[in-house]
Short mmCIF file of C-alpha atoms in Angstrom, two decimals:
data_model
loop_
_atom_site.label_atom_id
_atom_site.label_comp_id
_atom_site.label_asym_id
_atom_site.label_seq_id
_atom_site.Cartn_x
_atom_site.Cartn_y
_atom_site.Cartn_z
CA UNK A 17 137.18 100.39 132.11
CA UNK A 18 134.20 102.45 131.65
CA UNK A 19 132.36 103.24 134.94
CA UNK A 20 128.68 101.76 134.34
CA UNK A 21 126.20 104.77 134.45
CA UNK A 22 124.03 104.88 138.01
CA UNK A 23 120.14 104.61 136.95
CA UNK A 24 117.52 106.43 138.30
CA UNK A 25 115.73 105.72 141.58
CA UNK A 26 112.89 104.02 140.83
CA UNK A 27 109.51 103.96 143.17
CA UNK A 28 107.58 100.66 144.22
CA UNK A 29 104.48 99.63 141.76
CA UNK A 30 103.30 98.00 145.41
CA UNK A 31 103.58 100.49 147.98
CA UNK A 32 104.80 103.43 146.20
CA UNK A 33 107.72 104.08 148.11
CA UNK A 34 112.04 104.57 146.81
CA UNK A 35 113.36 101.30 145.76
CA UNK A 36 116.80 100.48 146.69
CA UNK A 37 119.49 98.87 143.85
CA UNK A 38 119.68 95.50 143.93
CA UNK A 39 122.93 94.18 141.74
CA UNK A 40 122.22 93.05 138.33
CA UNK A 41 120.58 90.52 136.56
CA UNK A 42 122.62 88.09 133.98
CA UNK A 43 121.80 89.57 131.23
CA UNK A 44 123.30 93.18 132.94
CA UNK A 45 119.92 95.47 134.17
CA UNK A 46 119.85 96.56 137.37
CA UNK A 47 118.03 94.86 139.75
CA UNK A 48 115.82 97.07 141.95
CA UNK A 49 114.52 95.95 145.57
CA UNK A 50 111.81 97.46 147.98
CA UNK A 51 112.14 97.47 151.73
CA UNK A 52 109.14 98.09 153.12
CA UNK A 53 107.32 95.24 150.91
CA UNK A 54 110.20 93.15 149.40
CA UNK A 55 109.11 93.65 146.35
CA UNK A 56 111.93 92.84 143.48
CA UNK A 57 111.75 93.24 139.59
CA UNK A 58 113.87 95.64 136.69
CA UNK A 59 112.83 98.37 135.17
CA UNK A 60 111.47 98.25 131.98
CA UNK A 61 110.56 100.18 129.19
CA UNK A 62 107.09 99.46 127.23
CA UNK A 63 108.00 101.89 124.56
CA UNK A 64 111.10 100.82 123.79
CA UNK A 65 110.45 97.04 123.67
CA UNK A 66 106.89 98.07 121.76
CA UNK A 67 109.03 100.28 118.88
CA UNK A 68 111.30 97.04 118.75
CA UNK A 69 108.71 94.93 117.95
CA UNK A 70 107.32 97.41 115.59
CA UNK A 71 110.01 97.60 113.92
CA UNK A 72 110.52 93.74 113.39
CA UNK A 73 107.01 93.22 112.22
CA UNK A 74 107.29 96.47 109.63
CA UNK A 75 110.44 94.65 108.39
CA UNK A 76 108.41 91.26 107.72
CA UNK A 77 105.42 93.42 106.54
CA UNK A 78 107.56 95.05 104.29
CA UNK A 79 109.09 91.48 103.18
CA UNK A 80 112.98 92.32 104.07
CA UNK A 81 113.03 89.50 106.83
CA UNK A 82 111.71 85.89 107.22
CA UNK A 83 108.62 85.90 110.02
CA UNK A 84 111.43 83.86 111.86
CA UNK A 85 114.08 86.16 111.03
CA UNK A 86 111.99 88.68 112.58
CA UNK A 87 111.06 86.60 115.23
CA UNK A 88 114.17 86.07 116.88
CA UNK A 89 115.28 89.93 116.75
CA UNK A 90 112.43 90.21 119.62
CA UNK A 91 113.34 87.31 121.34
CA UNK A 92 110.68 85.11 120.10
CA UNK A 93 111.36 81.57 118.60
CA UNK A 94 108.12 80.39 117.19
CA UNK A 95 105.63 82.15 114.62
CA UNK A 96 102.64 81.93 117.02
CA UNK A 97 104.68 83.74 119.57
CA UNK A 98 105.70 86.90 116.75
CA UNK A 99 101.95 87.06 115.77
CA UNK A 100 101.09 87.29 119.69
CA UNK A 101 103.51 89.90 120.23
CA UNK A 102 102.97 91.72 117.16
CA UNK A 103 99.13 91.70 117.41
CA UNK A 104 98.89 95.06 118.33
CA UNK A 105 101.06 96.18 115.14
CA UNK A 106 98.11 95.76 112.68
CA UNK A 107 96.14 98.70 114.52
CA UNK A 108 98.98 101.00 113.40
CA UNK A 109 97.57 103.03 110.15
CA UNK A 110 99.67 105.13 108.14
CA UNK A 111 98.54 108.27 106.45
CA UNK A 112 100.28 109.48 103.57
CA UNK A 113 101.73 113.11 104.01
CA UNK A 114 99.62 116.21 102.33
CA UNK A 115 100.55 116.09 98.53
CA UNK A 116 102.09 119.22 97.09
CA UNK A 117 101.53 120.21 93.70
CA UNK A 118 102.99 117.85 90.82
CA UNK A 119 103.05 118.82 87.04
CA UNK A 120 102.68 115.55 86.18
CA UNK A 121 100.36 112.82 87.91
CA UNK A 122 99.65 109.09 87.07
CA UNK A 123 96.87 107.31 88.03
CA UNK A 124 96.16 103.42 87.84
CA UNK A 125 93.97 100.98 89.61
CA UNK A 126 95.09 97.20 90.49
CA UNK A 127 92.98 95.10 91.66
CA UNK A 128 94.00 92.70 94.77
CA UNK A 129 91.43 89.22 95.68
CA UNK A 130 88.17 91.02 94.72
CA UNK A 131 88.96 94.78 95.40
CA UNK A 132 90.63 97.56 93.57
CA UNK A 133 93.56 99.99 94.73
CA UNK A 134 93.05 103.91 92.95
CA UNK A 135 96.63 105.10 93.23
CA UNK A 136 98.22 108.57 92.11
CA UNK A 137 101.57 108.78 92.08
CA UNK A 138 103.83 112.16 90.93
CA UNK A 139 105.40 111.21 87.60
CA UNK A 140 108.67 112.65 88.25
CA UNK A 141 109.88 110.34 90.86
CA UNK A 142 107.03 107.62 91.56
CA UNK A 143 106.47 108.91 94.83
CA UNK A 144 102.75 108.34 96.28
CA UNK A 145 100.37 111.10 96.59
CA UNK A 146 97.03 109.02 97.20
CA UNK A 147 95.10 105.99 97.30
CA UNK A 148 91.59 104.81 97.34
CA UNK A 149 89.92 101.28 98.00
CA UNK A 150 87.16 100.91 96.05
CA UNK A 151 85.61 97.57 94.19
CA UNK A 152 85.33 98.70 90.73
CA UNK A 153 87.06 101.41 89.16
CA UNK A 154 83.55 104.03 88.84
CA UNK A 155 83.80 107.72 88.77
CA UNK A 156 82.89 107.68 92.32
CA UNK A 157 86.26 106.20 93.70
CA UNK A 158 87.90 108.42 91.18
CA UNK A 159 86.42 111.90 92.52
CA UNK A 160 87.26 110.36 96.57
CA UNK A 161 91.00 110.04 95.10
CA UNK A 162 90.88 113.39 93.58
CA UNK A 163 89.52 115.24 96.17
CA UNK A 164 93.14 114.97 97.98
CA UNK A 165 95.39 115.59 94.79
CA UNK A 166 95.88 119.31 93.98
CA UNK A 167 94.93 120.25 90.62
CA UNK A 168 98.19 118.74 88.51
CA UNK A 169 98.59 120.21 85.31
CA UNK A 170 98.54 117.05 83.23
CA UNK A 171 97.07 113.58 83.97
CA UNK A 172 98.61 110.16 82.60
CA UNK A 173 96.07 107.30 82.70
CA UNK A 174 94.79 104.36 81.30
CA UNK A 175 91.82 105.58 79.37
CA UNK A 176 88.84 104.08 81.71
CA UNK A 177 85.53 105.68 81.40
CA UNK A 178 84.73 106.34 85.07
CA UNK A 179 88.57 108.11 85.38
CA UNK A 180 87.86 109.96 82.59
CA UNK A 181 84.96 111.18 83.61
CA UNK A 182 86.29 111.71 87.56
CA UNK A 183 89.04 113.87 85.93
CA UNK A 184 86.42 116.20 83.95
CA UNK A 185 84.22 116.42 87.24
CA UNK A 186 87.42 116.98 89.49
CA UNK A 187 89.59 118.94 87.12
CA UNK A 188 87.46 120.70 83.73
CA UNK A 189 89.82 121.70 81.11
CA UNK A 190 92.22 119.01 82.39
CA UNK A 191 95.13 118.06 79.69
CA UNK A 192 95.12 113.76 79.55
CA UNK A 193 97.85 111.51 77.90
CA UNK A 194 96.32 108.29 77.33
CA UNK A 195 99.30 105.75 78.12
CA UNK A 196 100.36 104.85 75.02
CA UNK A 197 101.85 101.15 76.24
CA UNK A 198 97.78 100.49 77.01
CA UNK A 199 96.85 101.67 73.69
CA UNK A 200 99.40 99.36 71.84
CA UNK A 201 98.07 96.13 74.11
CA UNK A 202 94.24 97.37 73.11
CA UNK A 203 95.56 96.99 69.16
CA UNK A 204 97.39 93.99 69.74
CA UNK A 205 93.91 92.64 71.43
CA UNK A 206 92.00 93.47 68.66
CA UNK A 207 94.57 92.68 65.61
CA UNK A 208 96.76 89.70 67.81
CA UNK A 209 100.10 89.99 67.64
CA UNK A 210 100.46 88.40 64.36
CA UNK A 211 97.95 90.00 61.99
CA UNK A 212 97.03 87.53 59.00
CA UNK A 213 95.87 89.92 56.76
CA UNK A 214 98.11 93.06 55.03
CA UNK A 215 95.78 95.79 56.57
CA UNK A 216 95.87 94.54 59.50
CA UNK A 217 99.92 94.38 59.74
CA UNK A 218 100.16 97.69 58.55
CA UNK A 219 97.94 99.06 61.10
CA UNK A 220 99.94 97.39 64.06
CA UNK A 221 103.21 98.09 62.96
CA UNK A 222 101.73 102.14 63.39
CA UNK A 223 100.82 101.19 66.86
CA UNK A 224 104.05 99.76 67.74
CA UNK A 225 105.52 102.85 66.47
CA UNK A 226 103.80 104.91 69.07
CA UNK A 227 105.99 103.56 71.93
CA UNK A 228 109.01 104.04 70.07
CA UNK A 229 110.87 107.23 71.19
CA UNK A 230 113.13 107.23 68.88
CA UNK A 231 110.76 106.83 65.60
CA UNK A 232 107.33 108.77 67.33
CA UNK A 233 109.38 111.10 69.94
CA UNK A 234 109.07 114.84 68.52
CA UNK A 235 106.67 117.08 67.37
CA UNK A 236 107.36 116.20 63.69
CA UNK A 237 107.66 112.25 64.28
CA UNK A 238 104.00 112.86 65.63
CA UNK A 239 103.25 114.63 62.32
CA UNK A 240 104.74 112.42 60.38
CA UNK A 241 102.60 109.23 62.51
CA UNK A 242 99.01 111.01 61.90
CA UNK A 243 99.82 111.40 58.34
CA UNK A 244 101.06 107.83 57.91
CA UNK A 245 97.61 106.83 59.64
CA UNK A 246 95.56 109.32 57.26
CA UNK A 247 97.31 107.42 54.80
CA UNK A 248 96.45 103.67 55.84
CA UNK A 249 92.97 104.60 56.16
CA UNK A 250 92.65 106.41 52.53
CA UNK A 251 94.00 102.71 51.00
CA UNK A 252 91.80 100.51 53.08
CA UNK A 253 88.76 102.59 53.73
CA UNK A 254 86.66 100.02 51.23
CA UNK A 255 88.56 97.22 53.12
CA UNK A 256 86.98 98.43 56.34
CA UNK A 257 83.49 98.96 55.29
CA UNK A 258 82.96 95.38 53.87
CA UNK A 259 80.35 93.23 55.64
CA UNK A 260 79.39 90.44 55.70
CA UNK A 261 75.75 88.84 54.77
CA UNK A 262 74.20 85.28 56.09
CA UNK A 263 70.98 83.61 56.85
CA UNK A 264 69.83 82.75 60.12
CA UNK A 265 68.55 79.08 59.08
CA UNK A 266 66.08 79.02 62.13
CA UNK A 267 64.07 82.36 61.76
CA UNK A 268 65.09 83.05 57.95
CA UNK A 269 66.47 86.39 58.72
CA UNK A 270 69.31 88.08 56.72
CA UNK A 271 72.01 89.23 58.77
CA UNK A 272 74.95 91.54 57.90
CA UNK A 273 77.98 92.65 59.80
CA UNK A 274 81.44 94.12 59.03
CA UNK A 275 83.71 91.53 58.12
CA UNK A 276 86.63 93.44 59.48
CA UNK A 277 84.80 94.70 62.64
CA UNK A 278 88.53 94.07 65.18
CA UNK A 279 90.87 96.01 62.39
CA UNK A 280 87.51 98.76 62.58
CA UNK A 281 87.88 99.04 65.92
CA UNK A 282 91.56 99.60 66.21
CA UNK A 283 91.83 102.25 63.52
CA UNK A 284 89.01 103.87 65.03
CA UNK A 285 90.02 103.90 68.41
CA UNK A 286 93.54 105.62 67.39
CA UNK A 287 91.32 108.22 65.37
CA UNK A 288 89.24 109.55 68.61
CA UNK A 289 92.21 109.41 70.96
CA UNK A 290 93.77 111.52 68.43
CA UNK A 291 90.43 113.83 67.83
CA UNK A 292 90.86 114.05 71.85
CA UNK A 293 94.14 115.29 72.30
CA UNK A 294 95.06 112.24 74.54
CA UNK A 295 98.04 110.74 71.65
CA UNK A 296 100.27 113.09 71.42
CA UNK A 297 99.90 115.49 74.77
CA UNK A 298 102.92 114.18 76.12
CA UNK A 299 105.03 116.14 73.00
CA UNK A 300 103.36 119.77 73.76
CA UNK A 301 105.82 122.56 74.26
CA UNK A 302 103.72 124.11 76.53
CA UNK A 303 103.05 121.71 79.14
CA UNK A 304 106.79 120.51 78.73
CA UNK A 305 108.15 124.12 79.37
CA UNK A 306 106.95 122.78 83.01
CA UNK A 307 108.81 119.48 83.57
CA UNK A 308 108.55 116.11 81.53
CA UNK A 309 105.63 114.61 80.89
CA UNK A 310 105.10 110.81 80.82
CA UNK A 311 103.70 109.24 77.85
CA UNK A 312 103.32 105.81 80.11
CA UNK A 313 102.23 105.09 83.59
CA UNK A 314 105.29 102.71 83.88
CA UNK A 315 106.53 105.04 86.94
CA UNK A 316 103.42 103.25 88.62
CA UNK A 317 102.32 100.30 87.55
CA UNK A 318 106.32 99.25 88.32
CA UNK A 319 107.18 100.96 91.10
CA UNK A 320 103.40 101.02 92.81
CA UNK A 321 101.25 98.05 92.01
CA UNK A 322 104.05 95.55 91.43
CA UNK A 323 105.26 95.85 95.04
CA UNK A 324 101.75 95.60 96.39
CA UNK A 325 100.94 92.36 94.54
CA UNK A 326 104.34 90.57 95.30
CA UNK A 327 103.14 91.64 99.15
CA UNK A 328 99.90 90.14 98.52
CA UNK A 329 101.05 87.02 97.26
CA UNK A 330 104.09 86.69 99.91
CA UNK A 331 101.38 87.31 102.46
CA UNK A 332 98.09 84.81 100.83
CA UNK A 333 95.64 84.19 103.14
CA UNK A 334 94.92 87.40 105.37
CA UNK A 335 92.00 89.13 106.41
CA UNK A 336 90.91 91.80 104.22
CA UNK A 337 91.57 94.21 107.14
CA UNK A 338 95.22 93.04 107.13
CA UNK A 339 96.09 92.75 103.88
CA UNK A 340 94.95 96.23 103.05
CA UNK A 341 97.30 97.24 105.91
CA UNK A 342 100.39 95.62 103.93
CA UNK A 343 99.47 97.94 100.89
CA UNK A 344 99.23 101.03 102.89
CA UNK A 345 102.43 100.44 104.48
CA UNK A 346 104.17 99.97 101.16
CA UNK A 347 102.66 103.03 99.91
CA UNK A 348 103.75 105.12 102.70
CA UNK A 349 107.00 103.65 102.61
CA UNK A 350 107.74 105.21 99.02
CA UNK A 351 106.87 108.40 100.49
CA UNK A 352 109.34 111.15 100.64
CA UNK A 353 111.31 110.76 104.10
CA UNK A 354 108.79 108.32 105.71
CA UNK A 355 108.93 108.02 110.07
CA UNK A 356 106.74 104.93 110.57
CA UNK A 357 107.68 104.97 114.03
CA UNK A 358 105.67 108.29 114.65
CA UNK A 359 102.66 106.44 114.06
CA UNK A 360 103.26 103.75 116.40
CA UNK A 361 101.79 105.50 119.69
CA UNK A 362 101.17 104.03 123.42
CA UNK A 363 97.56 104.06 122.27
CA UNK A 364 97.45 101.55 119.78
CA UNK A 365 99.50 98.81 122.30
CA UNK A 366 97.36 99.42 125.05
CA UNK A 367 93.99 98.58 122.91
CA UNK A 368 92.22 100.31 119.91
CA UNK A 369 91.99 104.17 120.00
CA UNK A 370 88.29 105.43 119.61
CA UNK A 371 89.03 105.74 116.08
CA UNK A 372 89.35 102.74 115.38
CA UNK A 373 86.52 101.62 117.60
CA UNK A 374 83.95 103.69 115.68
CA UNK A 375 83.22 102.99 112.22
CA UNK A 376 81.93 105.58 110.42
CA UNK A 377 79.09 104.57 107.65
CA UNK A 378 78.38 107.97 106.93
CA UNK A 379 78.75 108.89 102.71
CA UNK A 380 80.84 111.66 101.57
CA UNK A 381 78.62 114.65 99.96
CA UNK A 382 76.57 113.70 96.73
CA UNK A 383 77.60 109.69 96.94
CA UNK A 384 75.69 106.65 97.77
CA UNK A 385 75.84 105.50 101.92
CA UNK A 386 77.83 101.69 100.22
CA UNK A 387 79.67 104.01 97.49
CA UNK A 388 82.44 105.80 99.17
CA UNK A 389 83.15 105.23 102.72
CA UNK A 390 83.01 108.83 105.02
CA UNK A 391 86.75 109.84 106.34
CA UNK A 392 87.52 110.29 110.30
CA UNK A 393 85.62 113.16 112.10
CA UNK A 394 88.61 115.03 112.78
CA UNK A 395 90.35 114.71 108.82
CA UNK A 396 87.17 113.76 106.03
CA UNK A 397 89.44 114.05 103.29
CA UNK A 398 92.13 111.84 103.54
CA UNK A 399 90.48 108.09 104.78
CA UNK A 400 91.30 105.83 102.04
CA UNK A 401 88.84 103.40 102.40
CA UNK A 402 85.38 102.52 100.57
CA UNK A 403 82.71 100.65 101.89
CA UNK A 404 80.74 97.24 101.09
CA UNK A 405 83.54 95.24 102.80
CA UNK A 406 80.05 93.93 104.65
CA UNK A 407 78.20 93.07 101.32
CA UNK A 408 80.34 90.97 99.83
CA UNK A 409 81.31 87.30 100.05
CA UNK A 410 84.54 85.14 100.34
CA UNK A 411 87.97 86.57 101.37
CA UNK A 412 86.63 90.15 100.59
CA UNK A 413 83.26 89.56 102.57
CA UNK A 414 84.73 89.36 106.02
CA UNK A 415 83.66 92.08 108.03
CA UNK A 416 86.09 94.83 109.22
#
């Protein structure tokens, strides 16, 4: 039998003085007993019993365990007890590690009860690189996310004006791929899915073909694609410019509009994202000498915002300060090699660091005081958050 290993002496918390062993307890710690003051009690160990409990809520954060499931691996039977004991866990922030240099980056925003998440990920394996809480998606928030990214050498996003515009103020001379799978659900908004009129079928069956690989996935498919939309617009180009005339019967005024305006819109919209560059950059032999480039931002919106709103819906009903805490920690979590326990320090279970006490208002250089909110003193690039959490109303008004 395996002779039990003889602790440490231990000193009095009363009197100060060497504490004598004192046989064990039922559950198998030594018992520990001072003379001079009769004090009794076992040893414990705060950081050990903290990191378990860290650990347990991270797992129901995370949504691998049941709140009871996690309950009970700290010893605790009732949810009231695990929030109790876990309290301390929500003033645990992550910070994403210092992004390296990715040939390919997507970008996306998802928005969560009233506020917007800004995420870049690297398009090669999904992985994180930055995030930014912001309420709309303006080229303000974009510019605070791109501050942290290094310049990538191509950009897949969804087309909106304030990234685009972020991504020329960031990055000039940046190469975009629009993400083709938004461009298709922008034609199939403006032509439905079921286009009544022959035009109109034509032109969406060319959009479908755009997120075909295997009928639009080469240089010459791509060719082939522009020439076939050249084409469509040659035969219906009078189809497209008829309008419409009617009388307003109140005022008497004649009216006229394009009869065709949706199918004009779609066909057009194709046309500048082609004038732009943004259709096709995903096929250049230049910028695929240097790794793959995505065409989609499916590496994202699956493997990024889908997690974060199956969190938010597993966990309705938070405070905004919590439920932005869920996100973070799923973010960090699809980080390369993540250590959540390093973040867990004797500082945050003993009561808020000075951090976290002070809340910077200040703006970041060249933005509006309620536009971006300032980073920490000690690390202004890297806070994720924005402010007006104080301006607004409902689950997204309560103060932080």
């Amino acid at each position: 039998m395996a002779r039990r290993r003889s602790p440490r002496a231990r000193l009095c918390p009363l009197c100060g003085l060497p504490m004598r062993r004192n046989g064990y307890t039922k559950a198998g710690r030594q018992r520990w007993r001072c003379d001079a003051c009769s004090a009794s009690g076992v040893a414990t160990r705060p950081d050990a019993t903290r990191l378990a409990e860290f650990r347990a809520w991270l797992s129901w954060v995370l949504g691998r365990t049941d709140v009871l499931q996690a309950a009970r691996a700290i010893g605790v039977a009732t949810r009231q007890g695990f929030a109790k004991r876990t309290s301390w866990c929500w003033r645990v922030r992550p910070r994403l590690p210092k992004p390296g240099k990715a040939h390919c980056v997507e970008v996306d925003g998802t928005y969560l009860n009233g506020w917007c998440l800004l995420v870049a990920v690297d398009a090669e394996d999904g992985r994180p690189l930055a995030f930014q809480w912001c309420d709309t998606e303006k080229k303000a928030a974009w510019l605070a996310l791109f501050r942290r990214i290094p310049r990538p050498d191509v950009v897949v996003c969804d087309g909106g004006a304030g990234c685009l515009a972020a991504i020329g103020r960031a990055w000039p001379g940046m190469r975009v791929q629009r993400c083709l799978v938004h461009v298709l659900r922008n034609t199939r908004r403006d032509l439905t899915s079921r286009p009544r009129t022959e035009p109109g079928k034509a032109l969406y069956k060319l959009a479908r073909r755009l997120v075909n690989v295997k009928r639009c996935g080469t240089p010459e498919q791509a060719g082939q694609w522009l020439a076939d939309l050249q084409e469509w617009y040659e035969e219906n180009k009078e189809w497209l410019d008829e309008r419409t005339a009617a009388r307003d019967p109140d005022t008497g005024f004649r009216r006229t509009w394009y009869t065709h305006q949706r199918a004009r819109d779609a066909y057009h919209r194709l046309a500048r994202l082609n004038a732009a560059g943004m259709l096709f950059t995903w096929l250049d032999p230049e910028l695929d000498a240097g790794g793959p480039v995505a065409w989609n931002t499916n590496m994202l919106e699956g493997g990024t915002n889908k997690p974060v709103k199956d969190a938010m819906r597993r966990h309705s009903g938070l405070s905004p300060e919590h439920a932005r805490r869920i996100c973070e920690w799923l973010l960090y979590m699809r980080t390369r090699d993540p250590e959540p326990e390093r973040f867990a320090t004797p500082e945050h279970w003993q009561g808020k660091t000075r951090k976290q006490q002070a809340d910077s208002t200040l703006a970041l250089p060249g933005l509006d005081r309620r536009s971006v909110q300032q980073a920490d003193p000690d690390d202004p690039a890297v806070d994720p958050y924005e402010s007006g959490f104080g301006i607004r109303h409902g689950w997204a008004g309560q103060s932080h």
